[in-house]
Amino acid sequence: EKAGYDHFMLKEIHEQPTSLKAAIAGRLDELKGNVNIKEITLTEEQIRNIRHIVIIACGTSYHAGMMGRYVIEELTDLPVSIEIGSEFRYSHFPLDESTLVIAISQSGETADTLAAVKDAMRNGSHVIGITNVVGSTLSREANDIIYMLSGPEIGVAATKTFTAQVVVMYMIAIMLARARGSISIGKASKLIRAIKTLPQKSQLVLDMEAKIAETASLFSKSGCFFLVGRHLNFPVALEGALKIKEISYVMSEGFAAGELKHGPLALLTTGVPVIAIATESELYDKMVSNIREIKARDATVIAVASESNRSVEQVADLAIRVPDSCEYISPILSSIVLQLFAYYVALARGCPIDKPRNLAKSVTVE
Ligand code: M6R
C-alpha cells in the first residue's frame, strides 16, 4: 500500500503532481479569468458585502492559511486576519455577518478549529471549511465545504494536503477578487495560468530528489536548523521548520528574514545551518541582504533559489534549485523541497517517519 516507497510520507510527497491536479481540476477558467468553486454558496452580492475575512487553522493548515492571507489581501481590498484555532476560541475576536470565516483542516476533526467554527456560526458569520476528509465533522458543520481532493494522507506529517490547501486558498482569493471587481480579467488569467503549471513544476522538483537528499545528508547531524523567508516564503519557512522538528526531532525554527536582527541573530554562530528561501520575488534583494547578515555571523546558508538565478552562490554556501516561476507559485515548489529535505534528515537519523513520537494524525482533543 506504500506503492514501493519506504514510507507513506515519501509516497505522499510524490503524489503531489496528481493531488495538485485534482485540487484544480474543473475549477479554473483561464479564458474568462474565473475560478469556479461551486461549493461556495455565497452570491456575488454577499461577497461584495464582506468587510473582513478571518482564517482559522492549526499546525500545517495554519501555515497554508498564512499564505492565503497574503494572497487574499493582495488581490482583494479586504483586511484578512489569521488565527490559530486554540487561541481564537478563547479570544474576544469581533465576529458578525460581515465577516467571512475560512476554516482549514485536513482531517476536519481538529477540536480547536471546530470550536472556533461553532463560535463563528453562533455569531452569524458565514463559514467556508476546507478539508480533505469527506464526511468529517468540519464538512458537516461549515456552511460551505471545499474538498482538497488529495486522497487519503496516512503519514502524520502533512505534505500533499498542505500544497493542496495553499492552491485552494489561491483559488478562493481569485474568486473573491473577481466577484468584488478588485482584479482585472487579465491579471486573474495570468495567475490561473501560473497555477496550472503546478502539477508539472512540482514533478520537476521531485525529479531533483537525489540532489535534495544529498544536501540533507550533509546536515543530518546538525543540532538545529534555522529557516528564513519573506512574504509568502515566511510561512514556507515556518512549515519547513515544523516538518523538520516533527519527523526528525531536531530543533528548527522558521523566521521572517527581516526579524532576524530583532533577536534570533544572537543564536547564529559558525556553521549553524540556515535554509534561506530566496526564489525570485519583489523582495529578492531584501532577502539577499538578510543572507549577508547571516553570513556575517559565519553561519552556513543553504539557499532555495530559482533555476535561472546564477548569482545566489555569491552569497550562499550552497543552493537547491526550484523551477523558475512567479512569486505565487515558487513558494509551493520550495515547500516540496523542504518536505524532501525534512524526510531525508529524518531518514538519516533513523526516525519513525510516518508515526513521530507524541503526535497523532488528527488532534480531536483540546
Ligand atoms: O487536520 P488538521 O489540518 O486540522 O491538522 C492540523 C495539525 O494538527 C496538523 O497540520 C499538524 O500540524 C501536522 N501533523 C503537521 O504535519
Tab-separated table of C-alpha atoms and ligand atoms in Angstrom:
chain	number	residue	atom	x	y	z
A	1	GLU	CA	0.000	0.000	0.000
A	2	LYS	CA	3.048	2.252	0.148
A	3	ALA	CA	3.369	1.643	-3.585
A	4	GLY	CA	7.025	0.687	-3.269
A	5	TYR	CA	8.016	3.677	-1.142
A	6	ASP	CA	9.638	3.143	2.254
A	7	HIS	CA	7.225	5.476	3.986
A	8	PHE	CA	3.782	6.916	3.433
A	9	MET	CA	5.293	10.364	3.776
A	10	LEU	CA	7.561	9.822	0.781
A	11	LYS	CA	4.710	8.315	-1.224
A	12	GLU	CA	2.522	11.294	-0.393
A	13	ILE	CA	5.243	13.792	-1.288
A	14	HIS	CA	5.480	12.065	-4.661
A	15	GLU	CA	1.746	12.197	-5.178
A	16	GLN	CA	1.779	15.988	-5.396
A	17	PRO	CA	1.689	16.330	-9.180
A	18	THR	CA	-1.527	14.274	-9.029
A	19	SER	CA	-3.028	15.847	-5.905
A	20	LEU	CA	-2.374	19.367	-7.181
A	21	LYS	CA	-4.033	18.432	-10.453
A	22	ALA	CA	-7.030	17.098	-8.536
A	23	ALA	CA	-7.304	20.280	-6.452
A	24	ILE	CA	-7.557	22.494	-9.532
A	25	ALA	CA	-9.394	20.186	-11.931
A	26	GLY	CA	-12.564	21.752	-13.308
A	27	ARG	CA	-12.143	24.853	-11.150
A	28	LEU	CA	-10.060	27.113	-13.388
A	29	ASP	CA	-11.329	29.110	-16.357
A	30	GLU	CA	-8.258	30.773	-17.802
A	31	LEU	CA	-10.101	32.431	-20.679
A	32	LYS	CA	-12.611	34.239	-18.511
A	33	GLY	CA	-10.154	34.753	-15.666
A	34	ASN	CA	-12.563	32.988	-13.364
A	35	VAL	CA	-12.414	30.327	-10.721
A	36	ASN	CA	-15.467	28.134	-10.296
A	37	ILE	CA	-15.763	26.763	-6.831
A	38	LYS	CA	-19.318	25.506	-6.983
A	39	GLU	CA	-19.214	24.573	-3.304
A	40	ILE	CA	-19.185	28.239	-2.295
A	41	THR	CA	-22.825	29.242	-1.983
A	42	LEU	CA	-22.270	32.969	-1.412
A	43	THR	CA	-23.852	35.191	-4.063
A	44	GLU	CA	-21.810	37.934	-5.725
A	45	GLU	CA	-23.739	40.437	-3.656
A	46	GLN	CA	-22.917	38.613	-0.432
A	47	ILE	CA	-19.264	38.540	-1.461
A	48	ARG	CA	-19.363	42.289	-2.086
A	49	ASN	CA	-20.795	42.822	1.397
A	50	ILE	CA	-17.938	41.069	3.169
A	51	ARG	CA	-15.920	43.516	5.290
A	52	HIS	CA	-13.366	41.225	6.859
A	53	ILE	CA	-12.023	37.708	6.486
A	54	VAL	CA	-10.783	35.521	9.328
A	55	ILE	CA	-8.835	32.364	8.566
A	56	ILE	CA	-8.678	29.770	11.352
A	57	ALA	CA	-6.484	26.670	11.450
A	58	CYS	CA	-3.805	24.783	13.384
A	59	GLY	CA	-0.320	23.482	12.535
A	60	THR	CA	0.416	22.989	8.877
A	61	SER	CA	-3.075	24.143	7.930
A	62	TYR	CA	-2.315	27.412	9.731
A	63	HIS	CA	0.722	27.911	7.518
A	64	ALA	CA	-1.409	27.359	4.420
A	65	GLY	CA	-3.811	29.918	5.871
A	66	MET	CA	-0.993	32.442	6.276
A	67	MET	CA	-0.211	32.083	2.593
A	68	GLY	CA	-3.876	32.514	1.769
A	69	ARG	CA	-3.955	35.673	3.822
A	70	TYR	CA	-1.203	37.362	1.815
A	71	VAL	CA	-2.828	36.460	-1.462
A	72	ILE	CA	-6.386	37.445	-0.490
A	73	GLU	CA	-5.112	40.788	0.786
A	74	GLU	CA	-3.166	41.368	-2.399
A	75	LEU	CA	-5.962	40.501	-4.774
A	76	THR	CA	-8.918	41.924	-2.895
A	77	ASP	CA	-9.495	45.116	-0.949
A	78	LEU	CA	-10.290	43.146	2.208
A	79	PRO	CA	-8.436	43.004	5.521
A	80	VAL	CA	-7.641	39.412	6.471
A	81	SER	CA	-6.783	38.027	9.899
A	82	ILE	CA	-5.311	34.624	10.517
A	83	GLU	CA	-5.787	32.911	13.855
A	84	ILE	CA	-4.624	29.699	15.493
A	85	GLY	CA	-7.676	27.648	16.500
A	86	SER	CA	-6.656	27.164	20.129
A	87	GLU	CA	-6.067	30.904	20.585
A	88	PHE	CA	-9.056	32.085	18.652
A	89	ARG	CA	-11.559	30.135	20.710
A	90	TYR	CA	-10.573	31.980	23.863
A	91	SER	CA	-10.144	35.387	22.293
A	92	HIS	CA	-12.659	38.199	22.050
A	93	PHE	CA	-12.423	38.483	18.328
A	94	PRO	CA	-15.323	40.522	16.945
A	95	LEU	CA	-17.385	38.400	14.564
A	96	ASP	CA	-20.616	39.209	12.750
A	97	GLU	CA	-22.477	38.743	9.474
A	98	SER	CA	-19.971	40.870	7.576
A	99	THR	CA	-17.111	38.534	8.486
A	100	LEU	CA	-16.286	35.591	6.273
A	101	VAL	CA	-14.573	32.790	8.174
A	102	ILE	CA	-12.388	30.264	6.368
A	103	ALA	CA	-11.539	27.209	8.488
A	104	ILE	CA	-8.814	24.926	7.171
A	105	SER	CA	-8.406	21.389	8.494
A	106	GLN	CA	-7.060	18.411	6.595
A	107	SER	CA	-8.783	15.937	8.903
A	108	GLY	CA	-11.814	18.104	9.548
A	109	GLU	CA	-11.645	16.848	13.146
A	110	THR	CA	-9.267	19.257	14.892
A	111	ALA	CA	-11.096	20.149	18.101
A	112	ASP	CA	-9.767	23.691	18.382
A	113	THR	CA	-10.615	24.572	14.800
A	114	LEU	CA	-14.090	23.077	15.155
A	115	ALA	CA	-14.729	25.061	18.339
A	116	ALA	CA	-13.798	28.251	16.530
A	117	VAL	CA	-16.154	27.364	13.685
A	118	LYS	CA	-19.032	26.872	16.122
A	119	ASP	CA	-18.295	30.225	17.676
A	120	ALA	CA	-18.230	31.960	14.302
A	121	MET	CA	-21.517	30.405	13.248
A	122	ARG	CA	-23.161	31.416	16.506
A	123	ASN	CA	-22.168	34.976	15.710
A	124	GLY	CA	-23.712	34.851	12.257
A	125	SER	CA	-20.532	34.628	10.173
A	126	HIS	CA	-20.528	32.564	7.013
A	127	VAL	CA	-18.031	29.702	7.326
A	128	ILE	CA	-16.211	28.097	4.435
A	129	GLY	CA	-14.465	24.889	5.504
A	130	ILE	CA	-11.566	23.390	3.596
A	131	THR	CA	-10.917	19.731	4.339
A	132	ASN	CA	-9.639	16.547	2.791
A	133	VAL	CA	-11.916	14.133	4.580
A	134	VAL	CA	-15.363	13.566	3.168
A	135	GLY	CA	-17.977	13.366	5.894
A	136	SER	CA	-15.656	14.830	8.553
A	137	THR	CA	-17.133	16.960	11.331
A	138	LEU	CA	-15.995	20.159	9.625
A	139	SER	CA	-17.678	19.074	6.408
A	140	ARG	CA	-20.949	18.723	8.302
A	141	GLU	CA	-20.702	21.929	10.286
A	142	ALA	CA	-19.449	24.604	7.915
A	143	ASN	CA	-21.853	26.496	5.650
A	144	ASP	CA	-19.822	25.547	2.600
A	145	ILE	CA	-17.192	22.864	2.271
A	146	ILE	CA	-14.391	22.671	-0.242
A	147	TYR	CA	-12.632	19.352	-0.559
A	148	MET	CA	-8.923	19.306	-1.267
A	149	LEU	CA	-9.347	16.009	-3.149
A	150	SER	CA	-5.804	14.915	-2.231
A	151	GLY	CA	-6.708	11.303	-1.475
A	152	PRO	CA	-6.012	9.793	1.963
A	153	GLU	CA	-2.965	11.103	3.793
A	154	ILE	CA	-1.581	8.495	6.189
A	155	GLY	CA	1.737	9.999	7.277
A	156	VAL	CA	1.338	12.138	10.389
A	157	ALA	CA	3.308	14.894	8.684
A	158	ALA	CA	1.035	16.758	6.294
A	159	THR	CA	2.599	17.099	2.841
A	160	LYS	CA	0.354	16.787	-0.198
A	161	THR	CA	-2.550	18.277	1.704
A	162	PHE	CA	-0.505	21.378	2.546
A	163	THR	CA	0.163	22.211	-1.098
A	164	ALA	CA	-3.478	21.462	-1.952
A	165	GLN	CA	-4.659	23.803	0.815
A	166	VAL	CA	-2.462	26.584	-0.498
A	167	VAL	CA	-3.775	26.205	-4.009
A	168	VAL	CA	-7.369	26.144	-2.753
A	169	MET	CA	-6.674	29.392	-0.878
A	170	TYR	CA	-5.265	30.944	-4.059
A	171	MET	CA	-8.405	29.926	-5.948
A	172	ILE	CA	-10.644	31.404	-3.252
A	173	ALA	CA	-8.615	34.621	-3.434
A	174	ILE	CA	-9.117	34.889	-7.189
A	175	MET	CA	-12.809	34.080	-6.905
A	176	LEU	CA	-13.396	36.725	-4.234
A	177	ALA	CA	-11.345	39.292	-6.116
A	178	ARG	CA	-13.227	38.754	-9.367
A	179	ALA	CA	-16.599	38.976	-7.616
A	180	ARG	CA	-15.556	42.227	-5.924
A	181	GLY	CA	-14.042	43.621	-9.118
A	182	SER	CA	-10.717	44.170	-7.438
A	183	ILE	CA	-8.617	42.488	-10.132
A	184	SER	CA	-8.778	42.547	-13.914
A	185	ILE	CA	-9.598	39.524	-16.027
A	186	GLY	CA	-6.055	39.749	-17.388
A	187	LYS	CA	-4.413	39.560	-14.002
A	188	ALA	CA	-6.677	36.705	-12.923
A	189	SER	CA	-5.965	34.784	-16.146
A	190	LYS	CA	-2.252	35.223	-15.651
A	191	LEU	CA	-2.408	33.817	-12.139
A	192	ILE	CA	-4.657	30.966	-13.263
A	193	ARG	CA	-2.161	30.144	-15.997
A	194	ALA	CA	0.601	30.050	-13.381
A	195	ILE	CA	-1.441	27.774	-11.100
A	196	LYS	CA	-1.975	25.385	-13.993
A	197	THR	CA	1.790	24.847	-14.276
A	198	LEU	CA	1.967	23.499	-10.726
A	199	PRO	CA	1.465	19.780	-11.372
A	200	GLN	CA	4.254	19.765	-13.951
A	201	LYS	CA	6.588	22.028	-12.000
A	202	SER	CA	6.105	20.025	-8.823
A	203	GLN	CA	7.227	16.968	-10.802
A	204	LEU	CA	10.387	18.842	-11.776
A	205	VAL	CA	11.084	19.409	-8.074
A	206	LEU	CA	10.561	15.708	-7.359
A	207	ASP	CA	12.992	14.895	-10.154
A	208	MET	CA	15.667	16.651	-8.086
A	209	GLU	CA	15.109	14.354	-5.124
A	210	ALA	CA	18.607	12.827	-5.230
A	211	LYS	CA	20.255	16.241	-5.019
A	212	ILE	CA	17.994	17.317	-2.157
A	213	ALA	CA	18.675	14.032	-0.336
A	214	GLU	CA	22.402	14.551	-0.757
A	215	THR	CA	22.197	18.071	0.684
A	216	ALA	CA	20.062	16.831	3.593
A	217	SER	CA	22.587	14.098	4.367
A	218	LEU	CA	25.345	16.719	4.680
A	219	PHE	CA	23.394	18.334	7.511
A	220	SER	CA	21.632	15.371	9.092
A	221	LYS	CA	23.772	15.524	12.225
A	222	SER	CA	23.050	19.191	12.896
A	223	GLY	CA	21.622	20.018	16.277
A	224	CYS	CA	19.360	22.718	14.880
A	225	PHE	CA	18.102	24.410	11.735
A	226	PHE	CA	17.035	27.954	11.004
A	227	LEU	CA	14.718	28.639	8.101
A	228	VAL	CA	14.104	32.130	6.811
A	229	GLY	CA	11.918	33.696	4.162
A	230	ARG	CA	9.912	36.809	3.440
A	231	HIS	CA	6.337	37.364	2.268
A	232	LEU	CA	4.878	34.029	1.082
A	233	ASN	CA	8.176	32.384	1.857
A	234	PHE	CA	7.833	33.234	5.545
A	235	PRO	CA	5.041	30.663	6.090
A	236	VAL	CA	7.035	28.298	3.860
A	237	ALA	CA	9.934	28.682	6.320
A	238	LEU	CA	7.609	28.035	9.269
A	239	GLU	CA	6.190	24.972	7.567
A	240	GLY	CA	9.649	23.622	6.675
A	241	ALA	CA	10.724	24.059	10.297
A	242	LEU	CA	7.612	22.281	11.547
A	243	LYS	CA	8.265	19.374	9.176
A	244	ILE	CA	11.884	19.031	10.344
A	245	LYS	CA	11.062	19.170	14.054
A	246	GLU	CA	8.065	16.872	13.716
A	247	ILE	CA	9.742	13.958	11.977
A	248	SER	CA	13.439	14.292	12.793
A	249	TYR	CA	13.180	15.736	16.328
A	250	VAL	CA	15.784	18.361	15.501
A	251	MET	CA	15.171	21.806	16.919
A	252	SER	CA	14.270	24.006	13.985
A	253	GLU	CA	12.679	27.403	13.755
A	254	GLY	CA	11.307	29.482	10.932
A	255	PHE	CA	11.614	33.257	10.880
A	256	ALA	CA	10.578	36.187	8.782
A	257	ALA	CA	14.008	37.097	7.458
A	258	GLY	CA	13.564	40.753	8.425
A	259	GLU	CA	13.050	39.749	12.052
A	260	LEU	CA	16.472	38.145	12.499
A	261	LYS	CA	18.112	41.322	13.690
A	262	HIS	CA	15.458	41.689	16.378
A	263	GLY	CA	16.765	38.742	18.363
A	264	PRO	CA	17.421	35.473	16.547
A	265	LEU	CA	20.748	36.674	15.065
A	266	ALA	CA	22.174	36.207	18.555
A	267	LEU	CA	21.831	32.463	18.055
A	268	LEU	CA	23.813	32.353	14.839
A	269	THR	CA	27.382	31.170	15.113
A	270	THR	CA	29.875	29.340	12.923
A	271	GLY	CA	28.344	26.518	10.941
A	272	VAL	CA	24.740	26.815	12.133
A	273	PRO	CA	22.683	25.726	9.118
A	274	VAL	CA	20.256	28.329	7.823
A	275	ILE	CA	17.935	27.498	4.955
A	276	ALA	CA	17.131	30.745	3.168
A	277	ILE	CA	14.284	30.748	0.694
A	278	ALA	CA	15.498	33.103	-1.979
A	279	THR	CA	13.403	32.454	-5.051
A	280	GLU	CA	12.510	35.266	-7.435
A	281	SER	CA	10.227	37.837	-5.863
A	282	GLU	CA	9.865	41.537	-5.348
A	283	LEU	CA	11.709	41.100	-2.076
A	284	TYR	CA	14.592	39.119	-3.556
A	285	ASP	CA	17.137	41.895	-2.964
A	286	LYS	CA	15.998	42.274	0.632
A	287	MET	CA	16.433	38.542	1.059
A	288	VAL	CA	19.982	38.754	-0.279
A	289	SER	CA	20.757	41.444	2.317
A	290	ASN	CA	19.366	39.139	5.003
A	291	ILE	CA	21.601	36.325	3.741
A	292	ARG	CA	24.584	38.662	4.020
A	293	GLU	CA	23.613	39.412	7.629
A	294	ILE	CA	23.564	35.676	8.310
A	295	LYS	CA	26.860	35.069	6.547
A	296	ALA	CA	28.476	37.849	8.585
A	297	ARG	CA	27.921	35.559	11.621
A	298	ASP	CA	29.651	32.744	9.770
A	299	ALA	CA	26.535	30.560	9.683
A	300	THR	CA	26.132	28.149	6.759
A	301	VAL	CA	23.499	29.239	4.259
A	302	ILE	CA	21.620	26.760	2.088
A	303	ALA	CA	19.636	28.844	-0.375
A	304	VAL	CA	16.493	27.614	-2.091
A	305	ALA	CA	16.717	29.562	-5.332
A	306	SER	CA	15.233	29.710	-8.800
A	307	GLU	CA	16.805	27.659	-11.557
A	308	SER	CA	17.982	30.643	-13.598
A	309	ASN	CA	19.458	32.517	-10.651
A	310	ARG	CA	23.186	32.141	-11.161
A	311	SER	CA	24.288	34.717	-8.617
A	312	VAL	CA	22.922	33.331	-5.364
A	313	GLU	CA	26.090	31.287	-4.751
A	314	GLN	CA	27.943	34.573	-4.343
A	315	VAL	CA	26.195	34.990	-1.012
A	316	ALA	CA	25.069	31.477	-0.002
A	317	ASP	CA	27.221	28.423	0.654
A	318	LEU	CA	25.108	26.119	-1.473
A	319	ALA	CA	21.859	26.211	-3.385
A	320	ILE	CA	18.932	23.911	-4.050
A	321	ARG	CA	17.038	24.882	-7.202
A	322	VAL	CA	13.368	25.128	-7.979
A	323	PRO	CA	11.997	25.713	-11.484
A	324	ASP	CA	11.579	29.364	-12.454
A	325	SER	CA	8.097	30.538	-11.581
A	326	CYS	CA	6.169	33.558	-10.433
A	327	GLU	CA	6.286	34.603	-6.801
A	328	TYR	CA	2.971	32.912	-6.023
A	329	ILE	CA	3.997	29.518	-7.375
A	330	SER	CA	7.633	29.226	-6.284
A	331	PRO	CA	6.726	29.116	-2.547
A	332	ILE	CA	4.698	25.953	-3.195
A	333	LEU	CA	7.649	24.430	-5.055
A	334	SER	CA	10.032	25.424	-2.255
A	335	SER	CA	7.758	23.777	0.292
A	336	ILE	CA	8.112	20.492	-1.611
A	337	VAL	CA	11.910	20.888	-1.451
A	338	LEU	CA	11.644	21.323	2.314
A	339	GLN	CA	9.366	18.292	2.684
A	340	LEU	CA	12.019	16.166	0.966
A	341	PHE	CA	14.789	17.803	2.981
A	342	ALA	CA	12.984	17.035	6.252
A	343	TYR	CA	12.285	13.483	5.098
A	344	TYR	CA	15.938	12.758	4.330
A	345	VAL	CA	17.200	14.314	7.559
A	346	ALA	CA	14.751	12.113	9.499
A	347	LEU	CA	15.706	9.049	7.441
A	348	ALA	CA	19.420	9.552	8.133
A	349	ARG	CA	18.621	9.866	11.835
A	350	GLY	CA	16.625	6.629	11.837
A	351	CYS	CA	13.371	8.231	12.987
A	352	PRO	CA	9.947	6.556	12.680
A	353	ILE	CA	8.915	8.951	9.929
A	354	ASP	CA	5.246	8.082	9.494
A	355	LYS	CA	4.487	7.968	13.202
A	356	PRO	CA	6.542	10.517	15.098
A	357	ARG	CA	6.554	10.222	18.863
A	358	ASN	CA	3.873	12.070	20.839
A	359	LEU	CA	1.864	13.029	17.751
A	360	ALA	CA	-1.429	11.921	16.208
A	361	LYS	CA	-2.739	12.473	12.708
A	362	SER	CA	-5.774	14.287	13.944
A	363	VAL	CA	-5.980	16.132	17.215
A	364	THR	CA	-9.522	15.591	18.412
A	365	VAL	CA	-8.903	16.819	21.937
A	366	GLU	CA	-8.434	20.354	23.105
B	1	M6R	O1	-6.271	18.058	10.358
B	1	M6R	P1	-5.763	19.458	10.554
B	1	M6R	O2	-5.328	20.101	9.290
B	1	M6R	O3	-6.747	20.327	11.288
B	1	M6R	O4	-4.495	19.299	11.478
B	1	M6R	C1	-3.825	20.401	11.997
B	1	M6R	C2	-2.485	19.996	12.576
B	1	M6R	O5	-2.661	19.110	13.645
B	1	M6R	C3	-1.588	19.353	11.534
B	1	M6R	O6	-1.417	20.154	10.415
B	1	M6R	C4	-0.213	19.038	12.123
B	1	M6R	O7	0.480	20.234	12.408
B	1	M6R	C5	0.577	18.156	11.148
B	1	M6R	N1	0.982	16.957	11.801
B	1	M6R	C6	1.761	18.827	10.568
B	1	M6R	O8	2.477	17.998	9.715
